[in-house]
Short mmCIF file of C-alpha atoms in Angstrom, two decimals:
data_model
loop_
_atom_site.label_atom_id
_atom_site.label_comp_id
_atom_site.label_asym_id
_atom_site.label_seq_id
_atom_site.Cartn_x
_atom_site.Cartn_y
_atom_site.Cartn_z
CA UNK Z 1 -46.54 28.22 18.90
CA UNK Z 2 -42.24 29.76 18.61
CA UNK Z 3 -42.59 29.61 22.08
CA UNK Z 4 -42.80 25.69 21.48
CA UNK Z 5 -40.95 25.25 18.68
CA UNK Z 6 -37.81 26.35 20.29
CA UNK Z 7 -38.53 24.00 23.61
CA UNK Z 8 -38.66 21.67 21.17
CA UNK Z 9 -35.26 22.07 19.05
CA UNK Z 10 -33.74 22.87 22.74
CA UNK Z 11 -35.53 19.01 23.60
CA UNK Z 12 -34.08 18.02 20.74
CA UNK Z 13 -30.86 18.78 20.55
CA UNK Z 14 -30.36 18.22 23.98
CA UNK Z 15 -31.40 14.31 23.63
CA UNK Z 16 -28.86 13.63 20.33
CA UNK Z 17 -25.60 15.74 22.48
CA UNK Z 18 -27.24 13.01 25.60
CA UNK Z 19 -26.98 10.13 22.75
CA UNK Z 20 -24.08 10.74 21.80
CA UNK Z 21 -22.11 11.46 24.97
CA UNK Z 22 -23.65 7.52 25.85
CA UNK Z 23 -22.31 6.25 22.85
CA UNK Z 24 -19.23 6.89 24.12
CA UNK Z 25 -18.91 6.31 27.66
CA UNK Z 26 -20.20 2.09 26.67
CA UNK Z 27 -17.36 2.72 23.73
CA UNK Z 28 -15.26 4.27 26.83
CA UNK Z 29 -15.62 2.71 29.77
CA UNK Z 30 -11.57 1.58 30.50
CA UNK Z 31 -10.21 2.74 33.64
CA UNK Z 32 -7.34 1.32 35.64
CA UNK Z 33 -8.56 -0.69 38.03
CA UNK Z 34 -6.59 -2.30 41.49
CA UNK Z 35 -6.00 -5.05 40.60
CA UNK Z 36 -5.56 -7.89 37.25
CA UNK Z 37 -9.33 -9.27 37.07
CA UNK Z 38 -11.89 -8.42 34.77
CA UNK Z 39 -14.50 -9.23 36.79
CA UNK Z 40 -13.12 -6.20 38.66
CA UNK Z 41 -12.75 -3.99 35.87
CA UNK Z 42 -16.95 -4.80 34.75
CA UNK Z 43 -17.62 -3.40 38.45
CA UNK Z 44 -16.66 0.47 36.95
CA UNK Z 45 -19.24 0.50 34.26
CA UNK Z 46 -21.94 -1.00 35.77
CA UNK Z 47 -21.57 2.41 38.74
CA UNK Z 48 -21.22 4.74 36.15
CA UNK Z 49 -25.29 2.51 34.09
CA UNK Z 50 -26.82 2.40 37.90
CA UNK Z 51 -25.75 6.26 38.40
CA UNK Z 52 -27.47 7.37 34.70
CA UNK Z 53 -30.01 5.39 35.39
CA UNK Z 54 -30.62 6.89 39.01
CA UNK Z 55 -30.49 10.76 37.67
CA UNK Z 56 -32.99 9.50 34.34
CA UNK Z 57 -35.68 8.48 37.00
CA UNK Z 58 -35.10 11.69 39.29
CA UNK Z 59 -34.78 13.69 36.24
CA UNK Z 60 -37.85 12.10 35.10
CA UNK Z 61 -40.16 13.08 38.34
CA UNK Z 62 -37.90 16.96 38.69
CA UNK Z 63 -40.41 19.41 37.06
CA UNK Z 64 -43.69 17.11 38.41
CA UNK Z 65 -42.70 16.89 42.39
CA UNK Z 66 -43.66 19.78 43.49
CA UNK Z 67 -47.09 20.40 41.58
CA UNK Z 68 -47.96 16.88 42.26
CA UNK Z 69 -47.72 17.31 46.14
CA UNK Z 70 -48.86 20.92 45.95
CA UNK Z 71 -52.06 19.21 44.44
CA UNK Z 72 -52.66 16.46 46.27
CA UNK Z 73 -51.87 18.64 49.83
CA UNK Z 74 -53.45 22.06 48.63
CA UNK Z 75 -50.73 23.85 50.25
CA UNK Z 76 -49.44 27.17 49.73
CA UNK Z 77 -46.54 27.88 47.60
CA UNK Z 78 -44.98 28.97 51.56
CA UNK Z 79 -46.16 25.75 52.59
CA UNK Z 80 -44.04 23.47 50.24
CA UNK Z 81 -41.41 25.41 50.13
CA UNK Z 82 -41.33 25.03 53.82
CA UNK Z 83 -41.76 20.83 53.32
CA UNK Z 84 -39.09 20.31 50.84
CA UNK Z 85 -36.33 22.77 52.52
CA UNK Z 86 -36.82 20.64 55.35
CA UNK Z 87 -36.34 17.21 53.65
CA UNK Z 88 -32.78 18.48 51.97
CA UNK Z 89 -31.91 20.40 55.57
CA UNK Z 90 -32.56 16.31 57.65
CA UNK Z 91 -30.70 15.17 54.23
CA UNK Z 92 -27.95 16.91 54.47
CA UNK Z 93 -27.38 15.93 57.74
CA UNK Z 94 -28.40 12.81 57.39
CA UNK Z 95 -25.37 12.45 55.11
CA UNK Z 96 -23.15 12.16 58.02
CA UNK Z 97 -25.01 8.76 59.69
CA UNK Z 98 -24.82 7.70 55.77
CA UNK Z 99 -21.10 8.12 55.64
CA UNK Z 100 -20.56 6.11 58.96
CA UNK Z 101 -23.14 3.36 57.63
CA UNK Z 102 -20.30 3.09 54.49
CA UNK Z 103 -17.80 2.26 56.22
CA UNK Z 104 -19.15 0.22 59.10
CA UNK Z 105 -21.35 -2.25 56.43
CA UNK Z 106 -20.96 -4.02 53.20
CA UNK Z 107 -21.58 -1.15 50.93
CA UNK Z 108 -23.41 -3.83 48.28
CA UNK Z 109 -25.93 -4.45 50.31
CA UNK Z 110 -26.42 -0.77 51.38
CA UNK Z 111 -26.36 -0.14 48.02
CA UNK Z 112 -29.99 -2.71 47.20
CA UNK Z 113 -31.04 -1.02 50.62
CA UNK Z 114 -30.62 2.62 49.30
CA UNK Z 115 -32.25 1.13 45.70
CA UNK Z 116 -35.34 0.11 46.99
CA UNK Z 117 -35.54 3.29 49.23
CA UNK Z 118 -35.49 4.98 46.48
CA UNK Z 119 -38.37 3.50 44.33
CA UNK Z 120 -40.43 3.23 46.96
CA UNK Z 121 -40.43 6.82 47.48
CA UNK Z 122 -41.14 7.85 44.15
CA UNK Z 123 -43.80 4.56 44.44
CA UNK Z 124 -45.71 6.66 47.37
CA UNK Z 125 -46.04 10.15 45.87
CA UNK Z 126 -49.17 9.18 44.29
CA UNK Z 127 -50.70 8.52 46.96
CA UNK Z 128 -49.14 11.11 49.37
CA UNK Z 129 -53.06 13.37 50.15
CA UNK Z 130 -51.37 13.83 53.26
CA UNK Z 131 -48.25 16.04 54.77
CA UNK Z 132 -46.76 12.90 57.03
CA UNK Z 133 -46.69 10.73 54.36
CA UNK Z 134 -45.24 13.34 51.87
CA UNK Z 135 -43.14 14.29 54.18
CA UNK Z 136 -41.32 10.17 54.34
CA UNK Z 137 -41.85 10.44 50.49
CA UNK Z 138 -39.17 12.97 50.47
CA UNK Z 139 -37.00 11.62 52.90
CA UNK Z 140 -36.93 8.86 51.79
CA UNK Z 141 -35.67 9.92 48.60
CA UNK Z 142 -33.18 12.60 49.68
CA UNK Z 143 -32.01 11.05 52.30
CA UNK Z 144 -31.92 7.22 50.10
CA UNK Z 145 -29.86 9.99 47.63
CA UNK Z 146 -27.55 10.59 50.00
CA UNK Z 147 -26.73 7.41 51.21
CA UNK Z 148 -26.22 5.89 46.97
CA UNK Z 149 -23.91 8.09 46.32
CA UNK Z 150 -21.73 8.48 49.29
CA UNK Z 151 -21.68 4.67 48.69
CA UNK Z 152 -20.75 4.87 44.79
CA UNK Z 153 -17.98 7.42 46.13
CA UNK Z 154 -16.56 4.62 48.66
CA UNK Z 155 -16.71 1.83 46.20
CA UNK Z 156 -14.95 3.74 43.21
CA UNK Z 157 -12.19 4.77 45.43
CA UNK Z 158 -11.61 1.59 46.79
CA UNK Z 159 -11.84 -0.17 43.41
CA UNK Z 160 -9.69 2.26 41.49
CA UNK Z 161 -6.07 4.02 41.63
CA UNK Z 162 -5.45 7.42 42.29
CA UNK Z 163 -5.08 8.64 39.23
CA UNK Z 164 -7.74 7.59 37.88
CA UNK Z 165 -10.21 8.23 40.11
CA UNK Z 166 -10.71 11.97 39.18
CA UNK Z 167 -12.10 11.11 35.30
CA UNK Z 168 -14.52 8.49 37.15
CA UNK Z 169 -15.40 11.32 39.44
CA UNK Z 170 -15.76 13.70 35.69
CA UNK Z 171 -17.96 10.59 34.57
CA UNK Z 172 -20.11 10.34 37.02
CA UNK Z 173 -21.23 13.53 37.23
CA UNK Z 174 -21.81 13.92 33.79
CA UNK Z 175 -24.33 11.00 32.99
CA UNK Z 176 -26.02 12.08 36.43
CA UNK Z 177 -26.25 15.43 33.98
CA UNK Z 178 -27.06 13.18 31.07
CA UNK Z 179 -30.11 11.98 32.92
CA UNK Z 180 -31.19 15.43 34.20
CA UNK Z 181 -31.42 16.57 30.69
CA UNK Z 182 -32.79 14.63 29.22
CA UNK Z 183 -35.54 13.06 32.50
CA UNK Z 184 -37.24 16.22 32.51
CA UNK Z 185 -38.18 16.37 28.74
CA UNK Z 186 -39.51 12.89 28.49
CA UNK Z 187 -40.72 13.51 32.50
CA UNK Z 188 -42.83 15.83 30.54
CA UNK Z 189 -44.00 14.33 27.88
CA UNK Z 190 -45.65 11.29 29.54
CA UNK Z 191 -47.36 13.34 32.00
CA UNK Z 192 -49.14 15.43 29.95
CA UNK Z 193 -50.78 11.47 28.97
CA UNK Z 194 -50.51 10.09 31.96
CA UNK Z 195 -50.42 12.20 35.21
CA UNK Z 196 -48.37 9.83 37.35
CA UNK Z 197 -47.02 7.61 35.55
CA UNK Z 198 -43.52 8.96 35.39
CA UNK Z 199 -43.90 8.55 38.62
CA UNK Z 200 -44.21 5.12 38.31
CA UNK Z 201 -41.49 4.36 35.60
CA UNK Z 202 -39.11 6.35 37.35
CA UNK Z 203 -39.66 3.31 40.09
CA UNK Z 204 -39.32 1.35 37.77
CA UNK Z 205 -35.97 2.70 35.99
CA UNK Z 206 -34.43 2.65 39.38
CA UNK Z 207 -35.48 -0.93 40.69
CA UNK Z 208 -33.49 -1.43 36.98
CA UNK Z 209 -30.72 -0.82 38.83
CA UNK Z 210 -30.96 -4.02 41.19
CA UNK Z 211 -28.99 -6.58 38.64
CA UNK Z 212 -26.38 -4.27 38.34
CA UNK Z 213 -24.75 -4.47 41.54
CA UNK Z 214 -24.55 -8.86 41.97
CA UNK Z 215 -21.73 -8.06 39.67
CA UNK Z 216 -19.70 -5.82 42.54
CA UNK Z 217 -17.89 -7.66 44.97
CA UNK Z 218 -18.22 -7.74 48.36
CA UNK Z 219 -16.39 -5.37 51.10
CA UNK Z 220 -14.38 -8.07 51.90
CA UNK Z 221 -14.65 -9.67 55.88
CA UNK Z 222 -11.55 -8.22 57.39
CA UNK Z 223 -12.46 -5.07 56.21
CA UNK Z 224 -16.04 -4.55 57.37
CA UNK Z 225 -16.44 -2.46 59.94
CA UNK Z 226 -13.51 -1.18 59.97
CA UNK Z 227 -14.53 2.20 60.64
CA UNK Z 228 -15.35 3.71 63.70
CA UNK Z 229 -17.90 1.78 65.97
CA UNK Z 230 -19.55 5.06 67.42
CA UNK Z 231 -21.51 7.18 65.84
CA UNK Z 232 -19.79 9.99 67.67
CA UNK Z 233 -16.33 8.67 67.89
CA UNK Z 234 -16.95 9.50 64.28
CA UNK Z 235 -18.45 12.83 64.28
CA UNK Z 236 -15.18 13.65 66.59
CA UNK Z 237 -12.12 12.60 64.32
CA UNK Z 238 -14.37 14.78 61.00
CA UNK Z 239 -14.45 17.59 63.47
CA UNK Z 240 -10.64 17.18 64.49
CA UNK Z 241 -9.80 17.64 61.08
CA UNK Z 242 -8.73 21.69 59.97
CA UNK Z 243 -7.75 20.66 56.59
CA UNK Z 244 -11.97 18.89 56.10
CA UNK Z 245 -13.17 21.62 57.82
CA UNK Z 246 -11.74 24.37 55.93
CA UNK Z 247 -12.44 22.40 52.95
CA UNK Z 248 -16.07 21.87 53.58
CA UNK Z 249 -16.30 25.42 54.87
CA UNK Z 250 -14.70 26.64 50.56
CA UNK Z 251 -17.14 23.91 48.80
CA UNK Z 252 -20.34 25.29 51.01
CA UNK Z 253 -19.13 29.30 49.89
CA UNK Z 254 -18.71 27.66 46.64
CA UNK Z 255 -21.94 25.66 46.02
CA UNK Z 256 -23.31 29.17 46.80
CA UNK Z 257 -22.40 30.15 43.51
CA UNK Z 258 -22.89 27.59 41.37
CA UNK Z 259 -24.95 24.68 43.39
CA UNK Z 260 -28.59 27.10 42.97
CA UNK Z 261 -27.18 29.30 39.69
CA UNK Z 262 -31.03 29.39 37.93
CA UNK Z 263 -32.75 30.59 41.16
CA UNK Z 264 -30.16 33.26 41.92
CA UNK Z 265 -30.28 34.45 37.70
CA UNK Z 266 -34.25 34.36 37.33
CA UNK Z 267 -34.54 36.64 40.54
CA UNK Z 268 -31.31 38.92 38.65
CA UNK Z 269 -33.16 38.98 35.49
CA UNK Z 270 -36.72 39.47 36.92
CA UNK Z 271 -35.44 43.30 37.60
CA UNK Z 272 -35.28 44.48 34.46
CA UNK Z 273 -37.42 42.40 31.95
CA UNK Z 274 -40.45 40.70 31.92
CA UNK Z 275 -41.35 37.50 32.66
CA UNK Z 276 -41.68 36.29 29.55
CA UNK Z 277 -38.61 37.41 28.48
CA UNK Z 278 -37.07 35.91 31.63
CA UNK Z 279 -38.50 32.50 30.88
CA UNK Z 280 -36.72 32.44 27.41
CA UNK Z 281 -33.62 33.77 28.61
CA UNK Z 282 -33.39 31.16 31.68
CA UNK Z 283 -34.67 28.87 29.07
CA UNK Z 284 -31.08 29.75 26.42
CA UNK Z 285 -28.96 29.24 29.72
CA UNK Z 286 -29.86 26.28 31.10
CA UNK Z 287 -29.97 24.44 27.34
CA UNK Z 288 -26.25 26.02 27.36
CA UNK Z 289 -25.51 24.90 30.75
CA UNK Z 290 -26.60 21.02 29.95
CA UNK Z 291 -25.36 20.91 26.66
CA UNK Z 292 -21.97 22.80 27.90
CA UNK Z 293 -22.06 20.05 30.34
CA UNK Z 294 -22.93 16.90 28.38
CA UNK Z 295 -20.04 17.46 26.29
CA UNK Z 296 -16.56 19.01 28.24
CA UNK Z 297 -17.60 17.24 31.59
CA UNK Z 298 -15.47 14.14 30.80
CA UNK Z 299 -12.15 14.97 28.48
CA UNK Z 300 -11.92 17.98 30.81
CA UNK Z 301 -12.35 15.34 33.74
CA UNK Z 302 -9.68 13.52 31.98
CA UNK Z 303 -7.35 15.94 31.22
CA UNK Z 304 -6.97 16.47 35.42
CA UNK Z 305 -5.12 15.83 36.84
CA UNK Z 306 -4.55 14.13 40.67
CA UNK Z 307 -1.33 16.32 41.14
CA UNK Z 308 -2.38 19.48 39.85
CA UNK Z 309 -5.84 19.12 41.85
CA UNK Z 310 -5.59 22.86 44.08
CA UNK Z 311 -4.91 23.99 40.71
CA UNK Z 312 -7.72 22.94 39.26
CA UNK Z 313 -9.73 23.85 41.92
CA UNK Z 314 -8.36 27.15 41.63
CA UNK Z 315 -8.66 27.39 37.45
CA UNK Z 316 -11.83 26.37 38.71
CA UNK Z 317 -13.01 29.47 41.15
CA UNK Z 318 -11.80 31.93 38.48
CA UNK Z 319 -14.09 30.58 35.38
CA UNK Z 320 -17.32 31.48 38.34
CA UNK Z 321 -16.03 34.45 39.41
CA UNK Z 322 -15.33 35.16 35.57
CA UNK Z 323 -18.62 33.68 33.95
CA UNK Z 324 -20.74 35.91 37.19
CA UNK Z 325 -18.46 38.63 35.56
CA UNK Z 326 -19.43 38.22 32.62
CA UNK Z 327 -23.28 38.14 33.43
CA UNK Z 328 -22.29 41.81 34.74
CA UNK Z 329 -21.17 43.14 31.82
CA UNK Z 330 -23.64 41.16 29.30
CA UNK Z 331 -25.91 43.74 27.43
CA UNK Z 332 -27.39 40.06 25.21
CA UNK Z 333 -28.68 37.24 25.50
CA UNK Z 334 -26.00 36.23 23.22
CA UNK Z 335 -23.44 37.55 25.69
CA UNK Z 336 -24.88 36.02 28.71
CA UNK Z 337 -24.98 32.55 26.80
CA UNK Z 338 -21.12 33.23 26.59
CA UNK Z 339 -21.01 33.30 30.22
CA UNK Z 340 -22.53 30.91 30.83
CA UNK Z 341 -20.14 28.38 29.05
CA UNK Z 342 -16.88 30.47 31.24
CA UNK Z 343 -19.70 29.21 34.30
CA UNK Z 344 -20.14 25.67 33.34
CA UNK Z 345 -17.02 25.10 33.20
CA UNK Z 346 -15.91 26.31 36.17
CA UNK Z 347 -18.18 24.06 37.18
CA UNK Z 348 -17.62 21.06 35.33
CA UNK Z 349 -14.00 21.36 37.44
CA UNK Z 350 -14.54 22.01 40.77
CA UNK Z 351 -17.45 18.94 41.41
CA UNK Z 352 -15.05 16.45 40.28
CA UNK Z 353 -11.97 17.96 42.25
CA UNK Z 354 -13.18 18.27 45.22
CA UNK Z 355 -14.37 15.10 45.73
CA UNK Z 356 -10.76 13.47 44.52
CA UNK Z 357 -10.04 16.39 46.92
CA UNK Z 358 -12.12 14.30 49.48
CA UNK Z 359 -10.93 11.06 48.78
CA UNK Z 360 -7.11 12.07 49.19
CA UNK Z 361 -7.69 13.96 53.13
CA UNK Z 362 -9.76 10.27 53.91
CA UNK Z 363 -8.23 7.38 55.77
CA UNK Z 364 -8.82 4.48 53.66
CA UNK Z 365 -10.90 3.07 56.68
CA UNK Z 366 -12.70 6.70 57.25
CA UNK Z 367 -13.84 6.99 53.48
CA UNK Z 368 -17.51 7.41 53.22
CA UNK Z 369 -17.24 9.07 56.64
CA UNK Z 370 -15.39 11.94 54.64
CA UNK Z 371 -17.93 11.67 52.01
CA UNK Z 372 -20.75 12.03 54.46
CA UNK Z 373 -19.01 15.42 56.15
CA UNK Z 374 -18.80 16.41 51.93
CA UNK Z 375 -22.47 16.21 52.39
CA UNK Z 376 -22.26 18.97 54.71
CA UNK Z 377 -21.78 21.29 51.82
CA UNK Z 378 -25.06 21.41 50.04
CA UNK Z 379 -25.94 23.69 53.07
CA UNK Z 380 -24.92 26.30 50.49
CA UNK Z 381 -27.37 25.29 47.93
CA UNK Z 382 -30.45 26.07 50.67
CA UNK Z 383 -28.63 29.64 51.68
CA UNK Z 384 -28.49 30.79 48.20
CA UNK Z 385 -31.78 31.43 47.39
CA UNK Z 386 -32.25 33.11 50.59
CA UNK Z 387 -29.09 35.25 50.27
CA UNK Z 388 -29.71 36.48 46.46
CA UNK Z 389 -33.58 37.51 47.81
CA UNK Z 390 -32.30 39.82 50.65
CA UNK Z 391 -29.34 41.24 48.63
CA UNK Z 392 -31.47 42.45 46.02
CA UNK Z 393 -34.41 43.32 48.43
CA UNK Z 394 -31.68 45.87 49.86
CA UNK Z 395 -29.07 46.58 47.35
CA UNK Z 396 -28.69 47.31 43.33
CA UNK Z 397 -28.81 44.09 41.23
CA UNK Z 398 -25.18 43.45 40.34
CA UNK Z 399 -24.78 43.97 43.73
CA UNK Z 400 -25.92 40.01 43.64
CA UNK Z 401 -22.92 39.28 40.99
CA UNK Z 402 -20.71 40.84 43.19
CA UNK Z 403 -20.75 38.99 46.29
CA UNK Z 404 -20.74 35.63 44.33
CA UNK Z 405 -17.99 36.07 43.22
CA UNK Z 406 -16.44 37.37 46.63
CA UNK Z 407 -18.04 34.36 47.98
CA UNK Z 408 -16.69 31.93 44.51
CA UNK Z 409 -13.08 34.12 45.32
CA UNK Z 410 -13.59 33.23 49.20
CA UNK Z 411 -14.93 29.90 49.06
CA UNK Z 412 -11.03 28.94 46.58
CA UNK Z 413 -9.50 30.61 49.17
CA UNK Z 414 -10.64 28.53 52.54
CA UNK Z 415 -9.76 25.85 50.13
CA UNK Z 416 -5.98 27.21 49.24
CA UNK Z 417 -6.31 27.33 53.89
CA UNK Z 418 -7.75 23.37 53.93
CA UNK Z 419 -4.77 22.38 51.49
CA UNK Z 420 -1.84 24.32 52.51
CA UNK Z 421 -1.72 22.30 55.62
CA UNK Z 422 -1.19 19.48 53.49
CA UNK Z 423 1.97 18.73 51.56
CA UNK Z 424 0.28 15.94 49.54
CA UNK Z 425 -2.03 18.35 48.69
CA UNK Z 426 -0.23 21.23 46.88
CA UNK Z 427 0.59 20.96 43.42
CA UNK Z 428 3.13 18.27 42.74
CA UNK Z 429 3.74 14.66 40.40
CA UNK Z 430 2.51 12.48 41.42
#
């Protein structure tokens, strides 16, 4: 009963904080756009509202997807893990082609296609009684979300002045976290009454974004198809950009650290705590992370300046390392929560700054392709649990945190090396 009451209080806190944030979003959505038209100024709120709906729909099913498919397919834990890993790997690699499509075709149409594919994937899950259909649903889900994310970032880049893009990327990331914080609470509540209801609601919420898309401007005729006509040419262009390659490597190392932190912290706590204590500690840590992101992501994003981009990334990496050092030194749950706040500050600084970094180095005709290349950094998410388990099986538990600190600093070094080749990426004023 105490655990249930604690979870209820945390849920109410997250819902309250999320409601305040969403209210502030609708009060303050003015971002300086290219041009003066009122129609253009409405583009950004439409895109951000669609990001909130899609993250909410995904959050609804996130705690239920593994459970539902494992029951329907009668797969073991390893079989389900392999299925999800295969889908995530394919989606990460498909981001390269999705970026190529974003440069070649009308982005508004691609956004609509992505929305329909996401809704279809949610609706397919209840009928996925055989693994090929389940794999298809997961591939559609991950691939369509990748396409939608790349197209959205390309539209924001095209419609906003450079100084406003970090703020827009921060707002988009914060709204996504609101959806992921509230969605699982609602999904668990619905699943208690009807196990498949969250999937149908997720599909409906996804389709609810379609009315927002007609308000987006179509790609001008002279800009459509401005990217490389051949996908092989796109790959060659990306491979030749040393700055992009070094940055993607640094970003991937960062993803190992912050992309799946809950996985390796759980493994670490299991080395010296009972299962019940690990569950209690992780619940508090995840709540601390969610509240920090929702409260501070947008305000911090407003402070980030385009001309100090590299400094922000270095500060964010330092905060990640500082939070990890806090975990190594802390001995109580409140101290761990304080370290999590420091760690989360690093996360909320780095993620929008990385988007802005890509936006700065990408040629106007290849924004989508460069954002697609950034998807490769998600390979760090896949490596993190495997690497963590290996380290914990061979070395003392504190070695895991020391390794993560080293990776955070090494990733920052790669980003610095990438920026050093470009004068416009070193700290300067706009």
